[in-house]
Tab-separated table of C-alpha atoms in Angstrom:
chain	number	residue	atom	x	y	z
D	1	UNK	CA	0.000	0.000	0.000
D	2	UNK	CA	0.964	3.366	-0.975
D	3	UNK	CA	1.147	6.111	1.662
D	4	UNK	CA	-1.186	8.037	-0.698
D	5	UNK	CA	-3.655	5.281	-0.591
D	6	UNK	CA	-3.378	4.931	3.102
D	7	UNK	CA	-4.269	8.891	3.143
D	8	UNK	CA	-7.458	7.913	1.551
D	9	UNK	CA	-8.647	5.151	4.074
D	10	UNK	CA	-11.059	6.135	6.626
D	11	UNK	CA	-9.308	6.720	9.525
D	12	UNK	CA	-6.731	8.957	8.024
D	13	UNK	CA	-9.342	11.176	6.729
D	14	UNK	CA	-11.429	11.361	9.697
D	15	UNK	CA	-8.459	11.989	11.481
D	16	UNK	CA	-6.968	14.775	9.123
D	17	UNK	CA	-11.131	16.610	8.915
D	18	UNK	CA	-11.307	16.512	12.983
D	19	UNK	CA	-7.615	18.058	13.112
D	20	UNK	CA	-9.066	20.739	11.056
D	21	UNK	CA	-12.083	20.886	12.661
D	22	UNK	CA	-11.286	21.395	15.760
D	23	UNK	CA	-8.530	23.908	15.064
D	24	UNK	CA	-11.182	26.061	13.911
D	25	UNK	CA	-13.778	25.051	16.249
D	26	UNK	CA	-11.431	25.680	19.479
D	27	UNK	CA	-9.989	28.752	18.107
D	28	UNK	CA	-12.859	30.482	16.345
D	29	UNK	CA	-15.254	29.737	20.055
D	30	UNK	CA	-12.514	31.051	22.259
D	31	UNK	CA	-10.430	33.615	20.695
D	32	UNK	CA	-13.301	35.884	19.941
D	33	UNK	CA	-15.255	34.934	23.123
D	34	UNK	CA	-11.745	36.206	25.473
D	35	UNK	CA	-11.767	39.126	24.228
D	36	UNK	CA	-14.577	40.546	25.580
D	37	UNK	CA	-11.671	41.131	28.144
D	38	UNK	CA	-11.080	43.796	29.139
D	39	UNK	CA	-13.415	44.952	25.815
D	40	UNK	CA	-16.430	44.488	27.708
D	41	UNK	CA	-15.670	45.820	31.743
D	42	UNK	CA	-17.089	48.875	30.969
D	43	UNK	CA	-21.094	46.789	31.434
D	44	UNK	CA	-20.278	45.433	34.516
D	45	UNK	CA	-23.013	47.006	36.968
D	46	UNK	CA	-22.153	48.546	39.881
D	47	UNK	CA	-23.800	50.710	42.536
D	48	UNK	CA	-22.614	54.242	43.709
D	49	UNK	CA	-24.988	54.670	47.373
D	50	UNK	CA	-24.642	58.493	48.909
D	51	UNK	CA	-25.684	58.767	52.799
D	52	UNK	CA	-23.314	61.967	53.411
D	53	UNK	CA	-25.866	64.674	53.592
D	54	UNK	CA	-22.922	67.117	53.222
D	55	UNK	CA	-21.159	68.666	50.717
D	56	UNK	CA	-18.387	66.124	50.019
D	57	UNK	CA	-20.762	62.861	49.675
D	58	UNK	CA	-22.454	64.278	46.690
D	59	UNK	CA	-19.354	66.057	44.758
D	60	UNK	CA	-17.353	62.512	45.545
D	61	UNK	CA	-20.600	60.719	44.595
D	62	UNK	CA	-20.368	62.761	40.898
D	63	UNK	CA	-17.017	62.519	40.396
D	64	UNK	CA	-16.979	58.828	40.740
D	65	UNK	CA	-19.737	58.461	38.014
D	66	UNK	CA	-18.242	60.424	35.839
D	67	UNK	CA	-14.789	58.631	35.827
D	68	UNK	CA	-15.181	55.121	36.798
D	69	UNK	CA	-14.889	53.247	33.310
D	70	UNK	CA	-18.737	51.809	34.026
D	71	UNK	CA	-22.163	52.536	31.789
D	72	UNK	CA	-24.551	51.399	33.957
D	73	UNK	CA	-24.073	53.158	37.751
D	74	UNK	CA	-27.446	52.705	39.821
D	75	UNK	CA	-27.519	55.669	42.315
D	76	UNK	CA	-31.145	54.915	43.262
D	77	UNK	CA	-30.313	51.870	45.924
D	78	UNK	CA	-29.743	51.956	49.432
D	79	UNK	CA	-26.531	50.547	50.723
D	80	UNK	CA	-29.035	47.273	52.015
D	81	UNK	CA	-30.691	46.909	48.411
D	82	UNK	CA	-26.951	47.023	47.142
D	83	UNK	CA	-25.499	44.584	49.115
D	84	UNK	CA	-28.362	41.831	48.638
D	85	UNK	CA	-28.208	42.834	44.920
D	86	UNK	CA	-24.172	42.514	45.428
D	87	UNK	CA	-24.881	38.818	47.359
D	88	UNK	CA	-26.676	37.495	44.385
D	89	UNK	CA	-23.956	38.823	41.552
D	90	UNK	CA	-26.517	41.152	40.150
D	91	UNK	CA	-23.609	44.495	40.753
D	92	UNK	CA	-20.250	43.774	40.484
D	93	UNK	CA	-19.557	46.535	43.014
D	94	UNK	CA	-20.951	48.800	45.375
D	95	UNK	CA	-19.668	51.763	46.912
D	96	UNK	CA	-20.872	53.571	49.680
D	97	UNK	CA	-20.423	56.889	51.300
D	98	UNK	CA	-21.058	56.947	54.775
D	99	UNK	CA	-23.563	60.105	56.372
D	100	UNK	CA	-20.991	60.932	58.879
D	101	UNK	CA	-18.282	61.344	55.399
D	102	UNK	CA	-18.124	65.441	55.031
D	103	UNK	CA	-17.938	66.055	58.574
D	104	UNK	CA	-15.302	63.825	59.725
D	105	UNK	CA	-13.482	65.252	56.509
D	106	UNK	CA	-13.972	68.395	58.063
D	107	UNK	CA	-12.439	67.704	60.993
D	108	UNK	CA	-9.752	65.875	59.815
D	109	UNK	CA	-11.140	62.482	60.918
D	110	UNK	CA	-10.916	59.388	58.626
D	111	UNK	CA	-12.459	56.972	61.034
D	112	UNK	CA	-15.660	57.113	58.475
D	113	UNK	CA	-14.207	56.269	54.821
D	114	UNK	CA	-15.446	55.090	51.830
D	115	UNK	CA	-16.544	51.404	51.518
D	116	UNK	CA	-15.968	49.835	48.139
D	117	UNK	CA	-17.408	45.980	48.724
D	118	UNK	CA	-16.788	43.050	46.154
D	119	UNK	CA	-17.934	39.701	45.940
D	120	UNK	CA	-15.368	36.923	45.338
D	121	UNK	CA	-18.051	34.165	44.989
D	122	UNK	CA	-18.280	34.819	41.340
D	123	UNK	CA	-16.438	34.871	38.026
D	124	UNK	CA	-12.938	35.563	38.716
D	125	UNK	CA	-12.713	38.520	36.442
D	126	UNK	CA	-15.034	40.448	38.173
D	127	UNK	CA	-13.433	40.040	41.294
D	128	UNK	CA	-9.575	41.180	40.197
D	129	UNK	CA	-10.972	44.024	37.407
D	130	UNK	CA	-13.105	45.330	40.724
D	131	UNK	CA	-9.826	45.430	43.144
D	132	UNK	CA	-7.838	47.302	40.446
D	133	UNK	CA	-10.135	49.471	39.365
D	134	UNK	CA	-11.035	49.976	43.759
D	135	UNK	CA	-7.253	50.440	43.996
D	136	UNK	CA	-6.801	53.445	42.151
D	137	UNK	CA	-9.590	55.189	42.669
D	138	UNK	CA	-8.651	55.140	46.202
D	139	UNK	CA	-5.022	56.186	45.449
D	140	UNK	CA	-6.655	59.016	43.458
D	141	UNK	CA	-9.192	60.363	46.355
D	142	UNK	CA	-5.839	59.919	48.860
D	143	UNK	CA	-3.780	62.258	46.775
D	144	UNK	CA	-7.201	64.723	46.126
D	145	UNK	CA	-7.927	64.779	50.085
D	146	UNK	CA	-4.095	65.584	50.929
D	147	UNK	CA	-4.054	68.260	48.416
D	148	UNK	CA	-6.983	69.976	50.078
D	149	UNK	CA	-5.640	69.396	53.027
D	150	UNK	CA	-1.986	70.609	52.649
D	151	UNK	CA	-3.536	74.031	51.474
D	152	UNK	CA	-5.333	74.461	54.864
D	153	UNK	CA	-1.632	73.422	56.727
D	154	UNK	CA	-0.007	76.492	54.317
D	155	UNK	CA	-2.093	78.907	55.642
D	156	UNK	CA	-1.231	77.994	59.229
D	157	UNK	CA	2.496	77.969	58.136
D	158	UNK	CA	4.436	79.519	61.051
D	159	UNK	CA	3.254	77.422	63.481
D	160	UNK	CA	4.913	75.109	66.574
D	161	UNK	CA	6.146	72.282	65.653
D	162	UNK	CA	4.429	69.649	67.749
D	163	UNK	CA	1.095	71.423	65.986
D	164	UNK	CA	2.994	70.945	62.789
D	165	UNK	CA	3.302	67.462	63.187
D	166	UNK	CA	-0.357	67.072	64.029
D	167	UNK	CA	-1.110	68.560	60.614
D	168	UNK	CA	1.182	66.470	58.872
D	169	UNK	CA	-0.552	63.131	60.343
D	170	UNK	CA	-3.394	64.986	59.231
D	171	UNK	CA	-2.282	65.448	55.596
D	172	UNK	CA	-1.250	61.539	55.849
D	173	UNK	CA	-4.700	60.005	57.114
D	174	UNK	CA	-7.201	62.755	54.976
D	175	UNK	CA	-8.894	60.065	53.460
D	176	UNK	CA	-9.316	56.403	54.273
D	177	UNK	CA	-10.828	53.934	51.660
D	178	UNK	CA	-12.312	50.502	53.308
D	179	UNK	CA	-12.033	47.742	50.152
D	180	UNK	CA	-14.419	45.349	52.088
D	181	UNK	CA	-14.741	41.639	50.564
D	182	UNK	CA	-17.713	39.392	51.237
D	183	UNK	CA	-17.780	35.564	50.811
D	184	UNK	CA	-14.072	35.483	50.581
D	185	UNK	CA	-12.636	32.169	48.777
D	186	UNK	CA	-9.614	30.590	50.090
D	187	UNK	CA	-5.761	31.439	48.122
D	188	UNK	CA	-5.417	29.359	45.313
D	189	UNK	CA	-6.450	28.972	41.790
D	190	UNK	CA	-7.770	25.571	42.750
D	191	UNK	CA	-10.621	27.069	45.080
D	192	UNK	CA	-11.740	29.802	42.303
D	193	UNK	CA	-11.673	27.379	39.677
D	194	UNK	CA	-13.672	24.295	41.120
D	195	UNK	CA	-17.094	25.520	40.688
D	196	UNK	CA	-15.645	24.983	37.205
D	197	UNK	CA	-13.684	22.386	37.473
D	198	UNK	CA	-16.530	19.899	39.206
D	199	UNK	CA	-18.936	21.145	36.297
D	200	UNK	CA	-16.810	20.352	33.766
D	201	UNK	CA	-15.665	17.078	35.112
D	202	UNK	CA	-19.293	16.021	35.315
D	203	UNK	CA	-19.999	17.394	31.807
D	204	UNK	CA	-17.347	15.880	29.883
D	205	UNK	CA	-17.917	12.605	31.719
D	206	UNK	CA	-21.796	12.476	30.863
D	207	UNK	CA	-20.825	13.462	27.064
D	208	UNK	CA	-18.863	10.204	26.814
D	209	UNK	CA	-21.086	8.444	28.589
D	210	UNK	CA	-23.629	9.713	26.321
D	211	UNK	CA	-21.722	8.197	23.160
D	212	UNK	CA	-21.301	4.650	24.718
D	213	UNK	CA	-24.687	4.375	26.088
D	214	UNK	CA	-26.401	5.564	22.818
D	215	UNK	CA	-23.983	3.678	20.965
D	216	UNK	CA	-25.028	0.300	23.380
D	217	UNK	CA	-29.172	1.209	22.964
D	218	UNK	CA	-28.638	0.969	18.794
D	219	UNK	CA	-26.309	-2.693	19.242
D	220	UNK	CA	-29.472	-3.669	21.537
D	221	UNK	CA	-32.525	-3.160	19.118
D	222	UNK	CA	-34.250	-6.101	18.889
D	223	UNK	CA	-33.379	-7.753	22.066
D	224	UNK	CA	-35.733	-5.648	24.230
D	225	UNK	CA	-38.294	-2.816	23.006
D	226	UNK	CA	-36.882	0.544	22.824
D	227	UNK	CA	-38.805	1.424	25.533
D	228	UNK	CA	-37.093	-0.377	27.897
D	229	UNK	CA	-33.484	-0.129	26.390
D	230	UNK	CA	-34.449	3.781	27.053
D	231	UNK	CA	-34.978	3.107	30.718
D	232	UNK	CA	-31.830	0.745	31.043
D	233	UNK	CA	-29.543	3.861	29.665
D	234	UNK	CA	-31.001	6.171	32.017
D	235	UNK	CA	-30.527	4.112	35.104
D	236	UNK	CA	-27.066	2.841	33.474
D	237	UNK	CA	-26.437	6.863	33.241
D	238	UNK	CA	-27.641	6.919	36.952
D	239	UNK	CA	-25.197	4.687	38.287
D	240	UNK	CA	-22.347	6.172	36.830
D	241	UNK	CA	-23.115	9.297	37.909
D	242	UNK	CA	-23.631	8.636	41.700
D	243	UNK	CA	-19.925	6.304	41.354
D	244	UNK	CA	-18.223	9.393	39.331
D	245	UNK	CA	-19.898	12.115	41.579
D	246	UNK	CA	-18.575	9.961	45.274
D	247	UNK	CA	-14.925	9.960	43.407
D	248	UNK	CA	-15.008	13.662	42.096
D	249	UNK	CA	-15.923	14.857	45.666
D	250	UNK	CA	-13.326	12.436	47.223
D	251	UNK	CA	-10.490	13.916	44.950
D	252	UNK	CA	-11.887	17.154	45.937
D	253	UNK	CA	-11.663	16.794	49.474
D	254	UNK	CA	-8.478	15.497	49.175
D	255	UNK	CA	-7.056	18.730	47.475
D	256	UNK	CA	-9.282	21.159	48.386
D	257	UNK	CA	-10.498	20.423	51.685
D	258	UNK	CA	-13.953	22.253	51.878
D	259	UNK	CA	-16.510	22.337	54.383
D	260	UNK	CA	-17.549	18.441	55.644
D	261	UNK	CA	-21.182	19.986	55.870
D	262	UNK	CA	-21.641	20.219	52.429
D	263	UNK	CA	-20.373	16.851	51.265
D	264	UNK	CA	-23.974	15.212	50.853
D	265	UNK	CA	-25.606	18.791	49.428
D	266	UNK	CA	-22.454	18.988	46.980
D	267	UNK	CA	-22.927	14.974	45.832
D	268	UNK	CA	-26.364	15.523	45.036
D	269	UNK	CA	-25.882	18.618	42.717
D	270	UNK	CA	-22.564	16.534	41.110
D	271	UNK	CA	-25.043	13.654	40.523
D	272	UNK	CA	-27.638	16.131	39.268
D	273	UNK	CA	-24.863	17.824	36.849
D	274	UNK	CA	-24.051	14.359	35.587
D	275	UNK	CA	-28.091	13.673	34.756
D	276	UNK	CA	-28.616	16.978	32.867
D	277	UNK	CA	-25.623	17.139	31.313
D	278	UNK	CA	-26.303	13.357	30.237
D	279	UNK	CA	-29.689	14.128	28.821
D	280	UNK	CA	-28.469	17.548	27.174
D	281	UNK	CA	-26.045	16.055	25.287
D	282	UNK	CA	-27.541	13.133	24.167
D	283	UNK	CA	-29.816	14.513	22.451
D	284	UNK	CA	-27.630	14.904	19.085
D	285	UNK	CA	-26.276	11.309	19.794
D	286	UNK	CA	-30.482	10.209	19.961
D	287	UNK	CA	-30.493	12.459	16.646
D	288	UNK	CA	-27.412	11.926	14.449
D	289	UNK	CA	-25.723	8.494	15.618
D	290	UNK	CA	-21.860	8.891	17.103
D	291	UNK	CA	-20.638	11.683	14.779
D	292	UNK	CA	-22.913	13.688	16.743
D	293	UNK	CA	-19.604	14.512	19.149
D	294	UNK	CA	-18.725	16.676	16.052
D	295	UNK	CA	-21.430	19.262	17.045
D	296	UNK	CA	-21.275	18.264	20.968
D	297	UNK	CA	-17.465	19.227	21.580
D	298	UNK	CA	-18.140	22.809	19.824
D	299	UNK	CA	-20.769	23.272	22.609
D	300	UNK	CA	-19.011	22.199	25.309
D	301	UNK	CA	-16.218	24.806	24.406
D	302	UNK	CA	-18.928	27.667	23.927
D	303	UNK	CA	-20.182	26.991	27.069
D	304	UNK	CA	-16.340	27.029	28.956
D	305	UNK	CA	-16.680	30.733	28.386
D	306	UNK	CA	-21.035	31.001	28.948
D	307	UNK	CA	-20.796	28.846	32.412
D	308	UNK	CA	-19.718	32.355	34.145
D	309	UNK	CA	-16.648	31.162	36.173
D	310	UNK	CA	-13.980	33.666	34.630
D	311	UNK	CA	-16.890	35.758	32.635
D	312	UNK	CA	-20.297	37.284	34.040
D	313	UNK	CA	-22.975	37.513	31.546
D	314	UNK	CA	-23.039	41.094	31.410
D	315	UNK	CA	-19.597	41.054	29.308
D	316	UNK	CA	-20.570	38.396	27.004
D	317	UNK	CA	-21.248	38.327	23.780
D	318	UNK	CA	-24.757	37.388	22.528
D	319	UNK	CA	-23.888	33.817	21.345
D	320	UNK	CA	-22.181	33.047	24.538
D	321	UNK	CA	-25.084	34.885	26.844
D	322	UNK	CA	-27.669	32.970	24.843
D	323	UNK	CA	-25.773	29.791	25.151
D	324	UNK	CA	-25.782	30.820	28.901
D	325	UNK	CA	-29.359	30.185	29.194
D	326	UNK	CA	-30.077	27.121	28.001
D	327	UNK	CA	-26.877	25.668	29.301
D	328	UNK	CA	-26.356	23.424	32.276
D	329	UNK	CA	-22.735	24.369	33.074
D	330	UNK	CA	-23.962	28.273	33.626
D	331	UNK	CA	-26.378	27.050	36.236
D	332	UNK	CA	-24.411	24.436	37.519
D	333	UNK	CA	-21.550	26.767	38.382
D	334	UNK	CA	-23.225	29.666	40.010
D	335	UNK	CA	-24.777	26.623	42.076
D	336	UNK	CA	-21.399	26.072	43.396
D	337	UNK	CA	-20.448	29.077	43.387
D	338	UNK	CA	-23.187	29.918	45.844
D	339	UNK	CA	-22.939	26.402	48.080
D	340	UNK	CA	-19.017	26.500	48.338
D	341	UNK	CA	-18.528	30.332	49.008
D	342	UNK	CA	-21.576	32.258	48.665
D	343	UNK	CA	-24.132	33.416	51.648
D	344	UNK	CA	-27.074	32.713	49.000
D	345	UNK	CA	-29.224	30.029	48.579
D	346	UNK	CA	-28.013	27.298	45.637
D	347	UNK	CA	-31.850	26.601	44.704
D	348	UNK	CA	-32.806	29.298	42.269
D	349	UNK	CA	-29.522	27.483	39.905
D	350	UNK	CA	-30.646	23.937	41.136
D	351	UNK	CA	-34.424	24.666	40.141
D	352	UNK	CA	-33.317	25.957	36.737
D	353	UNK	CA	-30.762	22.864	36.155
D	354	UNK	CA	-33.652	20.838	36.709
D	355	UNK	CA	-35.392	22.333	34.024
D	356	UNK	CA	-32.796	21.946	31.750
D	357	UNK	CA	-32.508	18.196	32.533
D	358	UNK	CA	-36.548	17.729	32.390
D	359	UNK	CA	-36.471	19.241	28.998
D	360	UNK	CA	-33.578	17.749	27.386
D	361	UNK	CA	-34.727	13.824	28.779
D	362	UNK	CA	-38.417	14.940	27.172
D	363	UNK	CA	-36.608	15.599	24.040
D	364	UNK	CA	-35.143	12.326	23.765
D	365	UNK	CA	-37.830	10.644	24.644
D	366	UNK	CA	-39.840	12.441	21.708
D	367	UNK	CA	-36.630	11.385	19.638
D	368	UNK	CA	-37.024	7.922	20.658
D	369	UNK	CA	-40.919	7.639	20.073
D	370	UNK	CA	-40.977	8.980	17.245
D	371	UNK	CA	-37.774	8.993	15.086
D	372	UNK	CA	-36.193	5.784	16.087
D	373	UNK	CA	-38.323	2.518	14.390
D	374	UNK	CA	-39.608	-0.182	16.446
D	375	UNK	CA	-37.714	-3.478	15.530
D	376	UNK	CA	-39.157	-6.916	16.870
D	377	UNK	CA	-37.969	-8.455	19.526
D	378	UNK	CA	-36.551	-11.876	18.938
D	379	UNK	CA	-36.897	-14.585	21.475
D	380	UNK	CA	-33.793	-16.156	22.714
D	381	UNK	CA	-34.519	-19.308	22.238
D	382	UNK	CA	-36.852	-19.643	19.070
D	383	UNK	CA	-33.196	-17.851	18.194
D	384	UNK	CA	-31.561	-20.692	19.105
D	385	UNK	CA	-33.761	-23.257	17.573
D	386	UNK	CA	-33.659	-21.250	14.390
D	387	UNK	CA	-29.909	-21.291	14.300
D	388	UNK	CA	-29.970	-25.110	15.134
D	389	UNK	CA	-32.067	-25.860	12.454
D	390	UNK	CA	-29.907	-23.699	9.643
D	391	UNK	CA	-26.629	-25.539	10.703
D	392	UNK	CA	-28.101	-29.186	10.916
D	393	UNK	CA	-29.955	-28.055	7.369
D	394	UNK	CA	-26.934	-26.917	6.615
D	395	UNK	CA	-25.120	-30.415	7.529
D	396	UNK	CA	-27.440	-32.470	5.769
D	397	UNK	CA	-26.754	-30.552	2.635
């Protein structure tokens, strides 16, 4: 055989299209999805709240909307609205200017600064792009407050100098800003990545699983009724997933050592994320046959960047925001993100994975009914007396 004519044999050419293909797939999904960063910061929401009554709360309050980097400032909350809004990931940040802010300005107090709050349990972007941009706004204020307040010690120049050392400490503490951090996650890449990483363990194990199940329902026609070949992948699927989910939370443990109280809640959403993520993704294997993991590995990248670990949905772009919606790993992340680190209740993202699951296993059980053709079920042994017959026929010929 010629290498050109091994070039042409199946395997070779599947191998040299899915090359290809995936090149472009993995590329042209995550290139253009990344760079909504830093492209898109400026529509992360956030949440200016004024309480000073005095004249510095409300020229601070305007001078931070015009020059934070943000189009959509809410200035209509109080600081409690903020914060639950905050809790839940609706704002990215919230700052707040205490009532007490002009007059301890005034006198030269800082014991009342500005609070800029951020929420860790969320996508990591959010968290870091909030810090910088908290960073030097502060370091921007600090040099504005000393300014104003060096020009009041200039006008008091010839004075003692243990009061001139009292308005020097006051020039140094003008203005204090408090970066405040709720549901703090532990150092490590590890802990801010395995709302992700337990997702997308369970999701690339159910796709496979998907593929040999579906693959093992078609070899089985006509030794049961589709019906029940249906019902032995699902409960084949159900098994694996509460096995998989027990190991995935053991290697977790082992690594990342959270909380022993939410072992049992965090095995039943890992067994849930292994269901729907079964279901979703076999309905193009129901559809299509095995070359449906052509179409189901393009989704699973889309939804890397739609699941909202590293990317809220206010920076995405439509594809990836719509993808968000209909997409397990968005729901089952934020489900994590909220049971691991969060001060939120999980169920609003375990409610809508459920739905997700319920309507993908109703699909392919419409794809079953109706697309895939009953066979008859052959009998074991009129099998084997049919096969005896043909060989002893075949004997006596």
């Amino acid at each position: 055989m010629k290498f050109t004519q091994f070039l042409k044999t199946k395997g070779a050419t599947a191998t040299i299209f899915m090359g290809i293909f995936y090149a472009i797939a993995m590329l042209g999904i995550f290139l253009p999805g990344y760079t909504s960063i830093p492209g898109n910061i400026d529509k992360l929401p956030i949440a200016i709240v004024n309480d000073d009554a005095g004249e510095y709360g409300a020229k601070i309050a305007d001078q931070l909307q015009e020059n934070l980097p943000f189009k959509e400032i809410d200035r209509d909350l109080t600081n409690k609205q903020a914060l639950n809004d905050l809790e839940h990931n609706d704002l990215s940040l919230v700052v707040h200017i205490p009532e007490t802010f002009s007059a301890d300005m005034q006198k030269g107090e800082a014991s009342s600064g500005i609070d800029f709050t951020i929420n860790e349990a969320g996508a990591t972007t959010v968290s870091s792009t909030m810090n910088s941009v908290v960073n030097e706004i502060n370091n921007q204020l600090s040099t504005q407050f000393s300014e104003q307040t060096a020009q009041g010690v200039l006008m008091n120049f010839n004075v003692p100098e243990e009061q001139a050392a009292e308005l020097a400490k006051k020039i140094e503490t003008a203005y204090v800003g408090n970066v405040v951090t709720i549901n703090e996650v532990p150092d490590g890449m590890n802990n801010n990545m395995l709302p992700m990483f337990l997702t997308m363990a369970g999701y690339t194990g159910a796709m496979i699983g998907a593929m040999q199940l579906v693959g093992a329902f078609k070899e089985s026609r006509g030794k049961a009724s589709k019906t029940r070949l249906f019902n032995y992948v699902q409960l084949t699927a159900l098994l694996v997933a509460v096995v998989s989910s027990l190991v995935a939370l053991g290697v977790t443990y082992l690594i990342n050592e959270p909380s022993g109280d939410l072992f049992f809640s965090l095995v039943g959403q890992q067994i849930l994320n292994y269901m729907v993520c079964f279901n979703f993704t076999a309905i193009i294997i129901f559809l299509i046959g095995e070359g449906g993991m052509i179409l189901n590995l393009p989704i699973l990248l889309i939804q890397t960047l739609a699941n909202g670990a590293t990317i809220t949905r206010d920076m995405m772009y439509l594809p990836y925001e719509w993808m968000s919606h209909i997409s397990p790993m968005y729901y089952s992340v934020q489900a994590y993100f909220a049971n691991l680190f969060g001060s939120i209740s999980p169920s609003p993202y375990i409610w809508s994975m459920v739905a997700v699951g319920a309507g993908s296993l109703l699909i392919n059980i419409a794809i079953v009914a109706f697309i895939h053709k009953p066979m008859p079920i052959e009998d074991p042994e009129t099998k084997a007396e049919t096969e005896s017959v043909k060989n002893a026929t075949e004997v006596t010929a």
